[in-house]
Coordinates of C-alpha atoms in Angstrom, one line a residue:
G1 CA 54.7 56.5 15.9
N2 CA 51.5 54.9 14.5
I3 CA 49.2 57.8 15.0
I4 CA 51.4 60.5 13.4
G5 CA 51.4 59.6 9.7
S6 CA 50.1 61.4 6.6
G7 CA 46.9 62.6 8.4
I8 CA 48.2 65.8 9.9
F9 CA 49.4 66.8 6.4
I10 CA 46.1 65.8 4.7
S11 CA 43.2 66.4 7.2
P12 CA 43.6 70.1 8.0
K13 CA 42.0 71.0 4.7
G14 CA 39.1 68.6 5.1
V15 CA 38.4 69.8 8.7
L16 CA 38.4 73.5 7.8
E17 CA 36.3 72.8 4.7
H18 CA 33.4 71.3 6.8
T19 CA 33.6 73.6 9.8
G20 CA 33.5 76.9 7.9
S21 CA 35.8 78.8 10.3
V22 CA 39.4 78.7 11.8
G23 CA 38.2 78.7 15.4
L24 CA 35.7 75.8 15.0
A25 CA 38.4 73.8 13.1
L26 CA 40.8 74.1 16.0
V27 CA 38.0 73.1 18.5
I28 CA 37.4 69.9 16.3
W29 CA 41.2 69.1 16.6
V30 CA 41.1 69.4 20.4
L31 CA 37.9 67.4 20.7
G32 CA 39.3 64.7 18.3
G33 CA 42.2 64.2 20.7
G34 CA 39.8 64.0 23.7
V35 CA 37.6 61.4 22.0
A36 CA 40.8 59.3 21.1
A37 CA 41.8 59.5 24.8
L38 CA 38.4 58.2 25.9
G39 CA 38.6 55.3 23.4
S40 CA 42.1 54.4 24.3
L41 CA 41.3 54.3 28.1
C42 CA 38.5 51.8 27.3
Y43 CA 41.0 49.8 25.2
A44 CA 43.5 49.8 28.0
E45 CA 40.9 48.0 30.3
L46 CA 40.1 45.5 27.5
G47 CA 43.8 45.0 26.7
V48 CA 44.7 43.8 30.2
T49 CA 41.4 42.0 30.9
I50 CA 41.7 40.0 27.7
P51 CA 45.5 39.9 27.3
K52 CA 45.6 38.7 23.7
S53 CA 47.2 40.2 20.6
G54 CA 44.8 41.2 17.9
G55 CA 43.1 44.2 19.4
D56 CA 39.4 44.8 18.5
Y57 CA 39.2 41.4 16.8
S58 CA 40.3 39.4 19.9
Y59 CA 37.9 41.4 22.2
V60 CA 34.8 41.2 19.9
T61 CA 35.4 37.4 19.3
E62 CA 35.7 36.8 23.1
I63 CA 32.6 38.8 24.0
F64 CA 30.2 38.5 21.1
G65 CA 31.3 35.2 19.5
G66 CA 32.9 33.9 16.3
L67 CA 30.7 35.5 13.6
A68 CA 31.0 39.1 15.0
G69 CA 34.8 38.7 15.3
F70 CA 35.1 37.2 11.9
L71 CA 33.2 40.1 10.2
L72 CA 35.5 42.6 11.9
L73 CA 38.6 40.5 10.8
W74 CA 37.2 40.1 7.3
S75 CA 36.6 43.9 6.7
A76 CA 40.0 44.7 8.3
V77 CA 42.0 42.2 6.2
L78 CA 40.1 42.8 3.0
I79 CA 39.7 46.6 3.0
M80 CA 40.8 48.6 6.1
Y81 CA 44.5 47.8 6.4
P82 CA 45.4 47.2 2.7
T83 CA 43.7 50.4 1.7
S84 CA 45.3 52.4 4.5
L85 CA 48.7 51.0 3.7
A86 CA 48.2 51.7 0.0
V87 CA 47.2 55.3 0.6
I88 CA 50.1 56.0 3.0
S89 CA 52.6 54.3 0.6
L90 CA 51.3 56.5 -2.3
T91 CA 51.5 59.6 -0.2
F92 CA 55.2 58.7 0.6
S93 CA 56.1 58.2 -3.1
N94 CA 54.4 61.4 -4.2
Y95 CA 56.3 63.5 -1.7
V96 CA 59.6 61.8 -2.4
L97 CA 59.1 62.3 -6.1
Q98 CA 57.9 65.9 -5.8
P99 CA 61.4 67.5 -6.0
V100 CA 62.1 65.4 -9.2
F101 CA 58.8 66.7 -10.8
P102 CA 58.5 70.2 -9.3
N103 CA 56.0 71.6 -11.8
C104 CA 53.6 68.7 -12.2
I105 CA 52.1 65.6 -10.5
P106 CA 54.5 62.7 -10.4
P107 CA 53.8 60.1 -13.2
Y108 CA 51.4 57.3 -12.2
N109 CA 53.8 54.4 -12.9
A110 CA 56.7 56.1 -11.0
S111 CA 54.6 56.7 -8.0
R112 CA 53.2 53.1 -8.0
I113 CA 56.7 51.5 -8.4
L114 CA 58.3 53.6 -5.6
S115 CA 55.3 52.7 -3.3
M116 CA 55.8 49.0 -4.0
V117 CA 59.6 49.2 -3.4
C118 CA 59.0 50.9 0.0
L119 CA 56.3 48.4 1.0
L120 CA 58.5 45.4 0.0
L121 CA 61.5 46.8 1.9
L122 CA 59.5 47.3 5.1
T123 CA 57.9 43.8 4.8
W124 CA 61.5 42.4 4.6
V125 CA 62.5 44.4 7.7
N126 CA 59.5 43.3 9.7
S127 CA 60.1 39.7 8.6
S128 CA 63.7 39.8 9.7
S129 CA 63.5 41.3 13.2
V130 CA 60.9 42.7 15.6
R131 CA 63.7 44.8 17.1
W132 CA 64.6 46.3 13.7
A133 CA 60.9 47.2 13.1
T134 CA 60.5 48.9 16.5
R135 CA 63.8 50.7 16.1
I136 CA 62.7 52.1 12.7
Q137 CA 59.4 53.2 14.4
D138 CA 61.3 54.9 17.2
I139 CA 63.7 56.7 14.8
F140 CA 61.0 57.9 12.4
T141 CA 58.7 59.0 15.2
A142 CA 61.6 61.2 16.5
G143 CA 62.1 62.5 12.9
K144 CA 58.3 63.3 12.5
L145 CA 58.1 65.1 15.8
L146 CA 61.2 67.2 15.0
A147 CA 59.6 68.2 11.7
L148 CA 56.3 69.1 13.3
A149 CA 58.2 70.9 16.1
L150 CA 59.9 73.0 13.4
I151 CA 56.4 74.0 12.0
I152 CA 55.2 74.9 15.6
I153 CA 58.3 76.9 16.4
V154 CA 58.1 78.9 13.2
G155 CA 54.4 79.4 14.0
F156 CA 55.3 80.8 17.4
I157 CA 57.9 83.1 15.8
Q158 CA 55.1 84.4 13.5
I159 CA 52.8 85.0 16.4
F160 CA 55.6 87.0 18.3
K161 CA 56.0 89.1 15.1
G162 CA 52.3 89.9 15.2
N163 CA 51.2 87.6 12.3
Y164 CA 48.1 86.1 14.0
K165 CA 45.3 88.0 12.3
E166 CA 43.4 84.8 11.5
L167 CA 43.6 83.6 15.1
T168 CA 42.0 86.6 16.8
P169 CA 38.5 85.6 18.1
S170 CA 36.7 88.0 15.8
N171 CA 38.3 86.5 12.7
A172 CA 38.7 82.9 13.9
F173 CA 34.9 82.6 14.4
N174 CA 34.0 84.6 11.4
F175 CA 32.0 81.8 9.5
W176 CA 32.0 82.0 5.7
M177 CA 29.4 79.2 5.8
T178 CA 27.1 77.9 8.5
P179 CA 28.1 74.3 9.2
S180 CA 25.2 71.8 9.7
V181 CA 25.4 68.9 12.1
G182 CA 26.2 66.7 9.2
H183 CA 29.1 68.9 8.3
L184 CA 30.4 68.7 11.8
A185 CA 30.2 64.9 11.7
L186 CA 32.2 64.9 8.5
A187 CA 34.8 67.3 10.0
F188 CA 35.2 64.9 12.9
L189 CA 35.7 62.0 10.5
Q190 CA 38.4 64.0 8.6
G191 CA 40.1 64.8 11.9
S192 CA 39.8 61.2 13.1
F193 CA 41.7 60.0 10.1
A194 CA 44.7 61.9 11.5
F195 CA 44.2 60.3 15.0
S196 CA 43.7 56.8 13.7
G197 CA 46.2 54.4 15.2
W198 CA 45.5 55.2 18.8
N199 CA 44.3 51.6 19.3
F200 CA 47.3 49.9 17.6
L201 CA 49.2 49.0 20.8
N202 CA 46.4 46.5 21.7
Y203 CA 47.3 44.5 18.6
V204 CA 50.7 43.5 20.2
T205 CA 49.6 43.2 23.9
E206 CA 51.3 39.8 24.2
E207 CA 54.6 41.2 23.0
L208 CA 54.6 44.1 25.5
V209 CA 56.7 43.9 28.6
D210 CA 54.5 44.3 31.7
P211 CA 51.4 45.7 30.0
C212 CA 49.2 45.6 33.0
R213 CA 51.1 47.7 35.5
Q214 CA 52.9 50.3 33.4
N215 CA 53.5 50.1 29.7
L216 CA 50.0 50.1 28.2
P217 CA 48.5 52.9 30.3
R218 CA 51.7 54.8 30.3
A219 CA 51.9 54.8 26.5
I220 CA 48.3 56.1 26.4
F221 CA 48.8 58.8 29.0
I222 CA 51.9 60.1 27.2
S223 CA 51.0 59.7 23.6
I224 CA 47.4 61.0 23.2
P225 CA 47.9 64.4 25.0
L226 CA 51.2 64.8 23.1
V227 CA 49.7 64.1 19.7
T228 CA 46.7 66.4 20.5
F229 CA 49.1 69.2 21.5
V230 CA 51.2 68.7 18.4
Y231 CA 48.2 68.6 16.0
T232 CA 46.5 71.6 17.5
F233 CA 49.6 73.8 17.5
T234 CA 50.6 72.6 14.0
N235 CA 47.2 73.9 12.7
I236 CA 47.7 77.1 14.6
A237 CA 51.1 77.5 12.9
Y238 CA 49.5 76.9 9.5
F239 CA 47.1 79.8 10.1
T240 CA 49.9 82.2 11.0
A241 CA 51.2 81.8 7.4
M242 CA 48.0 81.2 5.4
S243 CA 44.5 82.5 5.2
P244 CA 41.7 79.9 5.3
Q245 CA 41.2 80.4 1.5
E246 CA 44.9 79.7 0.8
L247 CA 44.8 76.6 3.0
L248 CA 41.7 75.3 1.2
S249 CA 43.3 75.9 -2.2
S250 CA 46.5 74.1 -1.3
N251 CA 47.0 70.4 -2.3
A252 CA 49.9 70.0 0.2
V253 CA 49.4 72.2 3.3
A254 CA 52.8 71.6 4.9
V255 CA 54.6 72.2 1.6
T256 CA 52.7 75.5 1.0
F257 CA 53.6 76.5 4.6
G258 CA 57.3 75.7 4.0
E259 CA 57.4 77.7 0.7
K260 CA 55.9 80.8 2.4
L261 CA 58.1 80.8 5.5
L262 CA 61.2 78.6 5.2
G263 CA 62.7 80.0 2.1
Y264 CA 65.8 77.9 1.1
F265 CA 64.8 75.3 3.7
S266 CA 61.4 74.6 2.2
W267 CA 62.6 71.2 1.1
V268 CA 62.3 70.2 4.8
M269 CA 58.5 69.8 4.4
P270 CA 58.3 67.2 1.7
V271 CA 61.1 65.3 3.5
S272 CA 59.2 65.4 6.8
V273 CA 56.1 64.1 5.1
A274 CA 58.1 61.3 3.6
L275 CA 59.5 60.4 7.0
S276 CA 56.1 60.4 8.6
T277 CA 54.6 58.2 5.9
F278 CA 57.6 55.8 5.9
G279 CA 57.1 55.3 9.7
G280 CA 53.4 55.0 9.2
I281 CA 53.8 52.1 6.7
N282 CA 56.1 50.3 9.1
G283 CA 53.6 50.7 11.9
Y284 CA 50.6 49.5 9.9
L285 CA 52.6 46.4 8.6
F286 CA 53.7 45.6 12.2
T287 CA 50.1 45.7 13.6
S288 CA 48.1 44.3 10.7
S289 CA 50.3 41.2 10.5
R290 CA 49.5 40.5 14.2
L291 CA 45.8 40.8 13.4
C292 CA 46.2 38.1 10.7
F293 CA 48.2 36.0 13.1
S294 CA 45.5 36.3 15.8
G295 CA 42.7 35.4 13.3
A296 CA 44.6 32.3 12.1
R297 CA 45.2 31.2 15.7
E298 CA 41.4 31.4 16.4
G299 CA 40.7 29.3 13.3
H300 CA 39.2 32.2 11.3
L301 CA 42.0 32.3 8.7
P302 CA 44.2 29.5 7.3
S303 CA 46.5 28.0 10.0
L304 CA 49.6 28.9 7.9
L305 CA 49.1 32.5 9.0
A306 CA 49.5 31.6 12.7
M307 CA 53.1 30.4 12.1
I308 CA 56.1 32.4 13.3
H309 CA 59.7 32.1 12.3
V310 CA 61.6 29.8 14.7
E311 CA 64.6 32.1 15.0
H312 CA 63.3 35.6 14.3
C313 CA 59.9 35.1 16.1
T314 CA 58.2 37.2 13.4
P315 CA 54.8 36.2 11.7
I316 CA 56.3 36.0 8.2
P317 CA 53.3 34.3 6.4
A318 CA 50.9 37.0 7.9
L319 CA 53.3 39.8 6.8
L320 CA 53.4 38.4 3.2
V321 CA 49.6 38.3 3.0
C322 CA 49.3 41.9 4.2
C323 CA 51.9 43.0 1.7
L324 CA 50.3 41.1 -1.2
A325 CA 46.8 42.5 -0.3
T326 CA 48.2 46.0 -0.3
L327 CA 49.9 45.5 -3.7
V328 CA 46.6 44.3 -5.2
I329 CA 44.8 47.4 -3.8
M330 CA 47.5 49.6 -5.3
L331 CA 47.1 48.1 -8.7
V332 CA 43.2 47.9 -8.7
G333 CA 41.1 51.1 -8.8
D334 CA 41.3 54.4 -7.1
T335 CA 42.5 53.9 -3.5
Y336 CA 41.5 57.4 -2.4
T337 CA 37.8 56.6 -3.0
L338 CA 38.1 53.7 -0.5
I339 CA 39.3 56.0 2.3
N340 CA 35.7 57.0 3.0
Y341 CA 34.6 53.4 3.3
V342 CA 37.6 52.7 5.6
S343 CA 36.7 55.6 8.0
F344 CA 33.2 54.4 8.3
I345 CA 34.1 50.7 8.9
N346 CA 36.8 51.8 11.4
Y347 CA 34.4 53.8 13.5
L348 CA 31.8 51.0 13.4
C349 CA 34.4 48.6 14.7
Y350 CA 35.6 51.0 17.5
G351 CA 32.0 51.4 18.8
V352 CA 31.2 47.7 18.7
T353 CA 34.4 47.0 20.7
I354 CA 33.6 49.5 23.4
I355 CA 30.0 48.2 23.6
G356 CA 31.8 44.9 24.3
L357 CA 33.5 46.5 27.4
I358 CA 30.0 47.3 28.9
V359 CA 28.7 43.8 28.0
L360 CA 31.8 42.2 29.6
R361 CA 31.2 44.2 32.8
W362 CA 27.6 42.8 32.9
K363 CA 28.5 39.2 31.9
K364 CA 31.6 38.7 33.9
P365 CA 31.6 41.3 36.8
K366 CA 34.1 39.4 38.9
I367 CA 36.8 38.8 36.3
F368 CA 40.2 40.3 37.3
R369 CA 40.7 43.8 35.8
P370 CA 44.1 45.3 36.5
I371 CA 42.8 48.5 34.9
K372 CA 39.1 49.5 35.5
V373 CA 37.7 52.7 34.0
N374 CA 34.7 54.6 35.2
L375 CA 31.6 53.5 33.2
L376 CA 31.0 57.2 32.2
I377 CA 34.1 57.0 29.9
P378 CA 32.7 54.3 27.5
I379 CA 29.2 55.8 27.7
A380 CA 30.6 59.3 26.7
Y381 CA 32.6 57.6 23.9
L382 CA 29.5 55.8 22.6
A383 CA 27.4 58.9 22.7
F384 CA 29.9 60.6 20.4
W385 CA 30.2 57.4 18.3
A386 CA 26.4 57.3 17.8
F387 CA 26.3 61.0 16.8
L388 CA 29.1 60.5 14.3
L389 CA 27.6 57.4 12.6
I390 CA 24.0 58.6 12.5
F391 CA 24.9 61.9 10.8
S392 CA 27.5 60.2 8.6
L393 CA 24.7 57.9 7.4
Y394 CA 22.5 60.9 6.8
S395 CA 25.2 62.9 5.0
E396 CA 26.9 60.1 3.0
P397 CA 24.3 57.2 2.7
V398 CA 26.0 55.6 -0.3
V399 CA 29.5 55.5 1.3
C400 CA 28.1 54.1 4.6
G401 CA 25.8 51.6 2.7
V402 CA 28.8 50.2 0.7
G403 CA 30.8 50.0 3.9
L404 CA 28.1 47.8 5.5
I405 CA 27.9 45.7 2.3
I406 CA 31.6 45.1 2.5
I407 CA 31.3 43.9 6.1
L408 CA 28.3 41.6 5.3
T409 CA 30.0 39.9 2.4
G410 CA 31.9 38.0 5.2
V411 CA 28.8 36.2 6.4
P412 CA 28.7 33.5 3.7
V413 CA 32.5 33.2 3.9
F414 CA 32.2 32.6 7.7
F415 CA 29.6 29.8 7.3
L416 CA 31.6 28.2 4.4
G417 CA 35.1 28.5 5.9
V418 CA 34.6 28.4 9.7
Y419 CA 31.1 27.2 10.8
W420 CA 31.0 24.2 8.3
R421 CA 33.3 21.8 10.3
N422 CA 32.9 18.6 8.3
K423 CA 33.7 20.0 4.9
P424 CA 35.8 18.0 2.4
K425 CA 39.6 18.7 2.5
C426 CA 39.6 20.3 -0.9
V427 CA 37.2 23.0 0.4

């Protein structure tokens, strides 16, 4: 429910643009799922070895100390989650408003107002009941999968009719440009945006029933292969209806697909994207509020954010802070420019966390580990991670440099707010 959001409707264009061929684009989608599976297996071991909510932040704090944990928390609370929430909310409002403004882009103010209403509604739901929030996630996940299943089924019908010209090996690997290693790194980053969310279950480890024996590994073994299958075959379906040039010229791939093949039912596509993004907003609110809660409990954020409602057992102050930060991001500047910074910071955090797994094996070899993965799994993930970051720095030095600066702005805040113990109460 968290992984499948707006990414599968946005990223295909970016992946194809940087790979230069249909076949290589499909290979990137499969490899993206494989890398997410490697990462999630490492997180499964960390999740049951350090059974705290808060995901990456809790593990990095435990293994590397307060400053490293705080910098991860700082970048997540300041940029990563508010920006992701703002972009998903705006995608939701644009697709909902599209039938109202069929021949033009929806007005700026209308889009912002609807985004804010959606965000406030889901903040209220998450504040009122954990059960309501998880039920919404379940229902909208089912809706998203049904919509994607429709695309895949229509794609198979097209293949049976013989409309698979772009998928034949001679055409699929017919490159209109030769991709460099930097291009491949950027294609992986575009694809990884669609897979982001694979680590979110670790943010609520303490709220899971029996995470060690069954639920955490079971969720990983079911969800990652399922999502990889859905994403790959959704892209195959797109290419049964569109040429690569048509896909690259489309601003809304799924809508173009619906218009070409679904006729009177083409309205299903904007509705399905709206369903996906609504569920995505809910999932991001649910997990990011738990991150604020965990940070406050460790003393890295104001103690108010560690409070939960006595009856509903929901972290209402943390939810309100996440909501407010997102509203500010929506109102200030161009959120889409920030996506590049978010992707870089995200991957930096993933790698540091998985390095922590290897460090923990070395520092505490005898600690009880209900799940213990082969060391080749984190090493394979880190090899890919290093490749991605090095060539991202080479291809987009300004974006990566700004991402690092955003993280490092947390250093003075840490020493002022956390390390300085005997500060006056007014500070």
